[in-house]
Amino acid sequence: LHAIDIRERVAARSSGPLRLNQTQVDDLVEASVPDHLLYYVEMNQPLLIEPMPRVDRYQFARRCLNEARSIGLSGMRDLINFTCLPLIYETRFYEDASIRQILRHVGEGNISFADALGRMP
């Protein structure tokens, strides 16, 4: 998180449009993915995310994103659905061996994530 001290009155200067190289663009896009996940969860399943304090949501989304990617998920729909799983199952998501086994099968490429969702207890 960043903050700007607005009590200091500094004249803004512009040297023209902001020019980013491809790595910077990729980094900006990547940094926004957790925000997009949260937006879609809040829009489509607000009751799932509502109990979580707003201050904790971004880090939660980042953890979900990292775990989803570790099993090979990349599409936004799969990332959103994966993000919903710990909200639905709460601590059971991390502790239930059958859930972990199903996700392991996804990571190994044995089943699709859509099939995994259908197999969740």
Short mmCIF file of N, CA, C and O in Angstrom, two decimals, residues 14-118:
data_model
loop_
_atom_site.label_atom_id
_atom_site.label_comp_id
_atom_site.label_asym_id
_atom_site.label_seq_id
_atom_site.Cartn_x
_atom_site.Cartn_y
_atom_site.Cartn_z
N SER A 14 4.46 17.46 -15.87
CA SER A 14 4.25 16.36 -16.80
C SER A 14 5.27 16.46 -17.91
O SER A 14 5.48 17.52 -18.49
N SER A 15 5.90 15.34 -18.18
CA SER A 15 6.88 15.32 -19.26
C SER A 15 6.30 14.59 -20.47
O SER A 15 7.03 14.08 -21.29
N GLY A 16 5.00 14.52 -20.53
CA GLY A 16 4.35 13.82 -21.64
C GLY A 16 3.73 12.53 -21.16
O GLY A 16 3.66 12.25 -19.96
N PRO A 17 3.31 11.71 -22.08
CA PRO A 17 2.65 10.46 -21.68
C PRO A 17 3.62 9.50 -21.00
O PRO A 17 4.82 9.50 -21.29
N LEU A 18 3.10 8.72 -20.12
CA LEU A 18 3.89 7.71 -19.43
C LEU A 18 4.21 6.59 -20.42
O LEU A 18 3.32 6.06 -21.08
N ARG A 19 5.46 6.25 -20.54
CA ARG A 19 5.87 5.20 -21.48
C ARG A 19 6.45 4.04 -20.68
O ARG A 19 7.41 4.22 -19.93
N LEU A 20 5.85 2.89 -20.85
CA LEU A 20 6.28 1.70 -20.12
C LEU A 20 6.83 0.67 -21.09
O LEU A 20 6.33 0.53 -22.21
N ASN A 21 7.83 -0.06 -20.64
CA ASN A 21 8.31 -1.17 -21.47
C ASN A 21 7.41 -2.38 -21.22
O ASN A 21 6.55 -2.36 -20.33
N GLN A 22 7.58 -3.45 -21.98
CA GLN A 22 6.67 -4.60 -21.88
C GLN A 22 6.71 -5.25 -20.50
O GLN A 22 5.69 -5.67 -19.98
N THR A 23 7.87 -5.31 -19.90
CA THR A 23 7.98 -5.89 -18.55
C THR A 23 7.17 -5.08 -17.55
O THR A 23 6.48 -5.65 -16.70
N GLN A 24 7.22 -3.76 -17.65
CA GLN A 24 6.45 -2.91 -16.75
C GLN A 24 4.95 -3.08 -16.98
O GLN A 24 4.19 -3.13 -16.02
N VAL A 25 4.54 -3.18 -18.23
CA VAL A 25 3.13 -3.42 -18.53
C VAL A 25 2.69 -4.75 -17.94
O VAL A 25 1.64 -4.85 -17.29
N ASP A 26 3.49 -5.79 -18.16
CA ASP A 26 3.16 -7.11 -17.62
C ASP A 26 3.05 -7.07 -16.10
O ASP A 26 2.14 -7.67 -15.52
N ASP A 27 3.97 -6.37 -15.46
CA ASP A 27 3.94 -6.24 -13.99
C ASP A 27 2.69 -5.52 -13.52
O ASP A 27 2.08 -5.90 -12.51
N LEU A 28 2.29 -4.47 -14.22
CA LEU A 28 1.07 -3.75 -13.86
C LEU A 28 -0.17 -4.62 -14.02
O LEU A 28 -1.06 -4.63 -13.15
N VAL A 29 -0.23 -5.35 -15.12
CA VAL A 29 -1.37 -6.24 -15.34
C VAL A 29 -1.40 -7.31 -14.26
O VAL A 29 -2.45 -7.58 -13.67
N GLU A 30 -0.26 -7.91 -13.98
CA GLU A 30 -0.19 -8.96 -12.96
C GLU A 30 -0.61 -8.43 -11.59
O GLU A 30 -1.31 -9.12 -10.84
N ALA A 31 -0.20 -7.22 -11.25
CA ALA A 31 -0.55 -6.64 -9.96
C ALA A 31 -2.05 -6.41 -9.83
O ALA A 31 -2.58 -6.37 -8.72
N SER A 32 -2.75 -6.29 -10.95
CA SER A 32 -4.19 -6.02 -10.89
C SER A 32 -5.04 -7.29 -10.83
O SER A 32 -6.24 -7.21 -10.55
N VAL A 33 -4.45 -8.46 -11.05
CA VAL A 33 -5.25 -9.70 -11.09
C VAL A 33 -5.97 -9.94 -9.76
O VAL A 33 -7.17 -10.26 -9.77
N PRO A 34 -5.33 -9.82 -8.60
CA PRO A 34 -6.09 -10.02 -7.35
C PRO A 34 -7.28 -9.07 -7.23
O PRO A 34 -8.35 -9.47 -6.74
N ASP A 35 -7.11 -7.83 -7.68
CA ASP A 35 -8.23 -6.89 -7.64
C ASP A 35 -9.38 -7.34 -8.53
O ASP A 35 -10.55 -7.21 -8.18
N HIS A 36 -9.05 -7.89 -9.69
CA HIS A 36 -10.08 -8.40 -10.60
C HIS A 36 -10.80 -9.59 -9.98
O HIS A 36 -12.03 -9.70 -10.06
N LEU A 37 -10.05 -10.49 -9.36
CA LEU A 37 -10.66 -11.63 -8.70
C LEU A 37 -11.65 -11.17 -7.63
O LEU A 37 -12.79 -11.65 -7.57
N LEU A 38 -11.20 -10.24 -6.81
CA LEU A 38 -12.07 -9.73 -5.75
C LEU A 38 -13.30 -9.04 -6.32
O LEU A 38 -14.41 -9.21 -5.80
N TYR A 39 -13.12 -8.29 -7.37
CA TYR A 39 -14.25 -7.60 -8.00
C TYR A 39 -15.32 -8.60 -8.43
O TYR A 39 -16.50 -8.43 -8.13
N TYR A 40 -14.91 -9.66 -9.12
CA TYR A 40 -15.89 -10.63 -9.61
C TYR A 40 -16.52 -11.43 -8.47
O TYR A 40 -17.71 -11.73 -8.52
N VAL A 41 -15.74 -11.76 -7.45
CA VAL A 41 -16.33 -12.47 -6.30
C VAL A 41 -17.32 -11.55 -5.59
O VAL A 41 -18.43 -11.97 -5.26
N GLU A 42 -16.93 -10.31 -5.36
CA GLU A 42 -17.82 -9.37 -4.68
C GLU A 42 -19.09 -9.11 -5.49
O GLU A 42 -20.17 -8.93 -4.94
N MET A 43 -18.96 -9.09 -6.81
CA MET A 43 -20.11 -8.83 -7.66
C MET A 43 -21.05 -10.04 -7.74
O MET A 43 -22.26 -9.89 -7.68
N ASN A 44 -20.48 -11.24 -7.87
CA ASN A 44 -21.29 -12.43 -8.11
C ASN A 44 -21.62 -13.24 -6.86
O ASN A 44 -22.62 -13.95 -6.85
N GLN A 45 -20.77 -13.20 -5.87
CA GLN A 45 -20.97 -13.97 -4.64
C GLN A 45 -20.67 -13.11 -3.41
O GLN A 45 -19.82 -13.45 -2.59
N PRO A 46 -21.36 -12.00 -3.26
CA PRO A 46 -21.00 -11.07 -2.17
C PRO A 46 -21.13 -11.69 -0.78
O PRO A 46 -20.38 -11.33 0.12
N LEU A 47 -22.03 -12.62 -0.60
CA LEU A 47 -22.21 -13.21 0.73
C LEU A 47 -21.01 -14.06 1.14
O LEU A 47 -20.75 -14.24 2.32
N LEU A 48 -20.26 -14.57 0.15
CA LEU A 48 -19.08 -15.37 0.48
C LEU A 48 -17.96 -14.50 1.05
O LEU A 48 -17.28 -14.89 1.99
N ILE A 49 -17.76 -13.35 0.47
CA ILE A 49 -16.62 -12.50 0.84
C ILE A 49 -16.97 -11.50 1.94
O ILE A 49 -16.09 -10.99 2.62
N GLU A 50 -18.24 -11.24 2.13
CA GLU A 50 -18.68 -10.21 3.07
C GLU A 50 -18.12 -10.36 4.48
O GLU A 50 -17.72 -9.36 5.08
N PRO A 51 -18.03 -11.57 5.05
CA PRO A 51 -17.49 -11.67 6.42
C PRO A 51 -16.02 -11.32 6.54
O PRO A 51 -15.55 -11.00 7.64
N MET A 52 -15.28 -11.35 5.45
CA MET A 52 -13.85 -11.06 5.51
C MET A 52 -13.61 -9.55 5.55
O MET A 52 -14.14 -8.82 4.72
N PRO A 53 -12.82 -9.08 6.50
CA PRO A 53 -12.50 -7.65 6.54
C PRO A 53 -11.86 -7.20 5.22
O PRO A 53 -11.04 -7.91 4.65
N ARG A 54 -12.24 -6.03 4.75
CA ARG A 54 -11.72 -5.52 3.48
C ARG A 54 -10.20 -5.46 3.46
O ARG A 54 -9.57 -5.72 2.44
N VAL A 55 -9.61 -5.15 4.58
CA VAL A 55 -8.16 -5.01 4.64
C VAL A 55 -7.44 -6.35 4.37
O VAL A 55 -6.30 -6.36 3.94
N ASP A 56 -8.11 -7.47 4.59
CA ASP A 56 -7.51 -8.79 4.40
C ASP A 56 -7.75 -9.37 3.01
O ASP A 56 -7.14 -10.37 2.64
N ARG A 57 -8.61 -8.77 2.24
CA ARG A 57 -9.06 -9.38 0.99
C ARG A 57 -7.98 -9.47 -0.08
O ARG A 57 -7.88 -10.46 -0.79
N TYR A 58 -7.18 -8.45 -0.24
CA TYR A 58 -6.18 -8.46 -1.30
C TYR A 58 -5.16 -9.57 -1.06
O TYR A 58 -4.82 -10.32 -1.98
N GLN A 59 -4.67 -9.68 0.16
CA GLN A 59 -3.70 -10.74 0.47
C GLN A 59 -4.33 -12.12 0.30
O GLN A 59 -3.68 -13.06 -0.19
N PHE A 60 -5.59 -12.26 0.68
CA PHE A 60 -6.31 -13.51 0.47
C PHE A 60 -6.35 -13.85 -1.02
O PHE A 60 -6.05 -14.98 -1.42
N ALA A 61 -6.71 -12.88 -1.84
CA ALA A 61 -6.79 -13.11 -3.29
C ALA A 61 -5.41 -13.47 -3.85
O ALA A 61 -5.31 -14.34 -4.72
N ARG A 62 -4.37 -12.84 -3.37
CA ARG A 62 -3.02 -13.18 -3.83
C ARG A 62 -2.65 -14.60 -3.48
O ARG A 62 -2.06 -15.32 -4.29
N ARG A 63 -2.98 -15.03 -2.26
CA ARG A 63 -2.69 -16.42 -1.86
C ARG A 63 -3.45 -17.40 -2.73
O ARG A 63 -2.89 -18.41 -3.20
N CYS A 64 -4.72 -17.12 -2.98
CA CYS A 64 -5.53 -17.99 -3.83
C CYS A 64 -4.96 -18.04 -5.24
O CYS A 64 -4.88 -19.11 -5.85
N LEU A 65 -4.59 -16.89 -5.75
CA LEU A 65 -4.03 -16.82 -7.10
C LEU A 65 -2.76 -17.65 -7.21
O LEU A 65 -2.58 -18.42 -8.16
N ASN A 66 -1.89 -17.54 -6.23
CA ASN A 66 -0.65 -18.32 -6.24
C ASN A 66 -0.92 -19.81 -6.19
O ASN A 66 -0.31 -20.59 -6.93
N GLU A 67 -1.84 -20.22 -5.34
CA GLU A 67 -2.15 -21.65 -5.25
C GLU A 67 -2.84 -22.14 -6.52
O GLU A 67 -2.53 -23.23 -7.02
N ALA A 68 -3.75 -21.35 -7.06
CA ALA A 68 -4.44 -21.75 -8.30
C ALA A 68 -3.43 -21.92 -9.43
O ALA A 68 -3.49 -22.89 -10.19
N ARG A 69 -2.51 -21.01 -9.52
CA ARG A 69 -1.50 -21.11 -10.58
C ARG A 69 -0.56 -22.28 -10.34
O ARG A 69 -0.05 -22.87 -11.29
N SER A 70 -0.34 -22.64 -9.08
CA SER A 70 0.56 -23.77 -8.80
C SER A 70 -0.02 -25.09 -9.28
O SER A 70 0.73 -26.05 -9.48
N ILE A 71 -1.34 -25.15 -9.49
CA ILE A 71 -1.94 -26.37 -10.03
C ILE A 71 -2.32 -26.19 -11.50
O ILE A 71 -3.06 -26.99 -12.06
N GLY A 72 -1.82 -25.11 -12.09
CA GLY A 72 -1.98 -24.94 -13.53
C GLY A 72 -3.19 -24.16 -13.99
O GLY A 72 -3.49 -24.12 -15.19
N LEU A 73 -3.90 -23.52 -13.09
CA LEU A 73 -5.07 -22.74 -13.50
C LEU A 73 -4.62 -21.38 -14.03
O LEU A 73 -3.72 -20.76 -13.47
N SER A 74 -5.27 -20.93 -15.10
CA SER A 74 -4.89 -19.63 -15.65
C SER A 74 -6.08 -18.82 -16.13
O SER A 74 -6.02 -17.60 -16.13
N GLY A 75 -7.15 -19.44 -16.55
CA GLY A 75 -8.31 -18.69 -17.03
C GLY A 75 -9.02 -17.98 -15.90
O GLY A 75 -9.08 -18.48 -14.77
N MET A 76 -9.56 -16.81 -16.20
CA MET A 76 -10.20 -16.01 -15.15
C MET A 76 -11.35 -16.77 -14.47
O MET A 76 -11.50 -16.70 -13.25
N ARG A 77 -12.15 -17.49 -15.22
CA ARG A 77 -13.26 -18.24 -14.61
C ARG A 77 -12.73 -19.24 -13.58
O ARG A 77 -13.25 -19.33 -12.46
N ASP A 78 -11.70 -20.00 -13.95
CA ASP A 78 -11.12 -20.96 -13.02
C ASP A 78 -10.51 -20.27 -11.81
O ASP A 78 -10.65 -20.74 -10.68
N LEU A 79 -9.83 -19.16 -12.04
CA LEU A 79 -9.23 -18.42 -10.92
C LEU A 79 -10.29 -17.91 -9.95
O LEU A 79 -10.12 -17.97 -8.73
N ILE A 80 -11.39 -17.41 -10.49
CA ILE A 80 -12.49 -16.93 -9.63
C ILE A 80 -13.10 -18.09 -8.86
O ILE A 80 -13.32 -18.00 -7.65
N ASN A 81 -13.38 -19.19 -9.56
CA ASN A 81 -13.97 -20.36 -8.89
C ASN A 81 -13.03 -20.90 -7.82
O ASN A 81 -13.47 -21.27 -6.73
N PHE A 82 -11.74 -20.92 -8.12
CA PHE A 82 -10.78 -21.38 -7.12
C PHE A 82 -10.79 -20.46 -5.91
O PHE A 82 -10.74 -20.92 -4.77
N THR A 83 -10.86 -19.17 -6.14
CA THR A 83 -10.88 -18.19 -5.04
C THR A 83 -12.10 -18.39 -4.15
O THR A 83 -12.03 -18.15 -2.94
N CYS A 84 -13.19 -18.85 -4.72
CA CYS A 84 -14.40 -19.08 -3.94
C CYS A 84 -14.31 -20.32 -3.05
O CYS A 84 -14.98 -20.38 -2.00
N LEU A 85 -13.50 -21.29 -3.44
CA LEU A 85 -13.43 -22.53 -2.66
C LEU A 85 -13.07 -22.32 -1.19
O LEU A 85 -13.77 -22.83 -0.31
N PRO A 86 -11.99 -21.60 -0.86
CA PRO A 86 -11.70 -21.41 0.57
C PRO A 86 -12.77 -20.57 1.28
O PRO A 86 -12.94 -20.69 2.49
N LEU A 87 -13.49 -19.75 0.53
CA LEU A 87 -14.58 -18.98 1.14
C LEU A 87 -15.75 -19.90 1.47
O LEU A 87 -16.42 -19.71 2.49
N ILE A 88 -15.98 -20.88 0.63
CA ILE A 88 -17.08 -21.82 0.86
C ILE A 88 -16.71 -22.83 1.95
O ILE A 88 -17.47 -23.05 2.89
N TYR A 89 -15.53 -23.43 1.82
CA TYR A 89 -15.13 -24.52 2.72
C TYR A 89 -14.42 -24.04 3.99
O TYR A 89 -14.23 -24.82 4.91
N GLU A 90 -13.99 -22.81 4.00
CA GLU A 90 -13.27 -22.23 5.14
C GLU A 90 -12.06 -23.08 5.49
O GLU A 90 -11.32 -23.49 4.59
N THR A 91 -11.81 -23.39 6.75
CA THR A 91 -10.61 -24.14 7.13
C THR A 91 -10.60 -25.55 6.54
O THR A 91 -9.54 -26.12 6.32
N ARG A 92 -11.76 -26.09 6.28
CA ARG A 92 -11.84 -27.44 5.69
C ARG A 92 -11.11 -27.49 4.34
O ARG A 92 -10.56 -28.53 3.97
N PHE A 93 -11.11 -26.40 3.61
CA PHE A 93 -10.43 -26.36 2.31
C PHE A 93 -8.97 -26.75 2.45
O PHE A 93 -8.41 -27.43 1.60
N TYR A 94 -8.33 -26.33 3.53
CA TYR A 94 -6.92 -26.60 3.75
C TYR A 94 -6.66 -27.90 4.50
O TYR A 94 -5.57 -28.46 4.42
N GLU A 95 -7.67 -28.39 5.20
CA GLU A 95 -7.47 -29.55 6.07
C GLU A 95 -8.04 -30.86 5.52
O GLU A 95 -7.58 -31.93 5.89
N ASP A 96 -9.04 -30.79 4.67
CA ASP A 96 -9.72 -31.99 4.17
C ASP A 96 -8.85 -32.69 3.13
O ASP A 96 -8.56 -32.14 2.06
N ALA A 97 -8.47 -33.91 3.43
CA ALA A 97 -7.58 -34.66 2.53
C ALA A 97 -8.23 -34.92 1.18
O ALA A 97 -7.54 -34.94 0.15
N SER A 98 -9.54 -35.11 1.15
CA SER A 98 -10.19 -35.38 -0.14
C SER A 98 -10.17 -34.15 -1.05
O SER A 98 -9.96 -34.28 -2.26
N ILE A 99 -10.33 -32.97 -0.48
CA ILE A 99 -10.25 -31.74 -1.28
C ILE A 99 -8.83 -31.57 -1.80
O ILE A 99 -8.62 -31.27 -2.98
N ARG A 100 -7.85 -31.76 -0.95
CA ARG A 100 -6.45 -31.61 -1.36
C ARG A 100 -6.10 -32.62 -2.44
O ARG A 100 -5.37 -32.32 -3.38
N GLN A 101 -6.63 -33.85 -2.32
CA GLN A 101 -6.36 -34.89 -3.31
C GLN A 101 -6.97 -34.52 -4.67
O GLN A 101 -6.33 -34.69 -5.71
N ILE A 102 -8.18 -34.01 -4.66
CA ILE A 102 -8.84 -33.59 -5.90
C ILE A 102 -8.00 -32.50 -6.58
O ILE A 102 -7.76 -32.55 -7.79
N LEU A 103 -7.55 -31.52 -5.81
CA LEU A 103 -6.73 -30.45 -6.38
C LEU A 103 -5.38 -30.95 -6.86
O LEU A 103 -4.85 -30.47 -7.86
N ARG A 104 -4.84 -31.96 -6.18
CA ARG A 104 -3.59 -32.56 -6.63
C ARG A 104 -3.78 -33.22 -8.01
O ARG A 104 -2.92 -33.11 -8.88
N HIS A 105 -4.93 -33.86 -8.21
CA HIS A 105 -5.24 -34.47 -9.51
C HIS A 105 -5.31 -33.41 -10.61
O HIS A 105 -4.87 -33.66 -11.74
N VAL A 106 -5.84 -32.24 -10.27
CA VAL A 106 -5.86 -31.14 -11.24
C VAL A 106 -4.43 -30.74 -11.58
O VAL A 106 -4.08 -30.60 -12.76
N GLY A 107 -3.62 -30.55 -10.57
CA GLY A 107 -2.23 -30.15 -10.79
C GLY A 107 -1.44 -31.16 -11.59
O GLY A 107 -0.53 -30.79 -12.34
N GLU A 108 -1.77 -32.43 -11.44
CA GLU A 108 -1.07 -33.48 -12.19
C GLU A 108 -1.63 -33.65 -13.59
O GLU A 108 -1.09 -34.42 -14.39
N GLY A 109 -2.72 -32.95 -13.90
CA GLY A 109 -3.31 -33.03 -15.23
C GLY A 109 -4.21 -34.24 -15.43
O GLY A 109 -4.59 -34.55 -16.56
N ASN A 110 -4.58 -34.89 -14.33
CA ASN A 110 -5.43 -36.08 -14.43
C ASN A 110 -6.90 -35.73 -14.67
O ASN A 110 -7.63 -36.52 -15.27
N ILE A 111 -7.32 -34.59 -14.14
CA ILE A 111 -8.70 -34.14 -14.33
C ILE A 111 -8.69 -32.62 -14.56
O ILE A 111 -7.73 -31.94 -14.20
N SER A 112 -9.75 -32.15 -15.18
CA SER A 112 -9.88 -30.70 -15.39
C SER A 112 -10.37 -30.07 -14.08
O SER A 112 -10.92 -30.75 -13.21
N PHE A 113 -10.22 -28.78 -14.01
CA PHE A 113 -10.71 -28.10 -12.81
C PHE A 113 -12.24 -28.15 -12.77
O PHE A 113 -12.82 -28.28 -11.68
N ALA A 114 -12.89 -28.11 -13.92
CA ALA A 114 -14.35 -28.23 -13.96
C ALA A 114 -14.78 -29.57 -13.38
O ALA A 114 -15.74 -29.64 -12.61
N ASP A 115 -14.07 -30.65 -13.72
CA ASP A 115 -14.37 -31.96 -13.15
C ASP A 115 -14.12 -31.95 -11.64
O ASP A 115 -14.87 -32.55 -10.87
N ALA A 116 -13.04 -31.29 -11.24
CA ALA A 116 -12.73 -31.21 -9.82
C ALA A 116 -13.84 -30.54 -9.03
O ALA A 116 -14.19 -30.99 -7.94
N LEU A 117 -14.40 -29.48 -9.58
CA LEU A 117 -15.50 -28.80 -8.88
C LEU A 117 -16.68 -29.74 -8.68
O LEU A 117 -17.33 -29.72 -7.64
N GLY A 118 -16.94 -30.58 -9.67
CA GLY A 118 -18.03 -31.54 -9.55
C GLY A 118 -17.75 -32.65 -8.56
O GLY A 118 -18.69 -33.29 -8.08
#
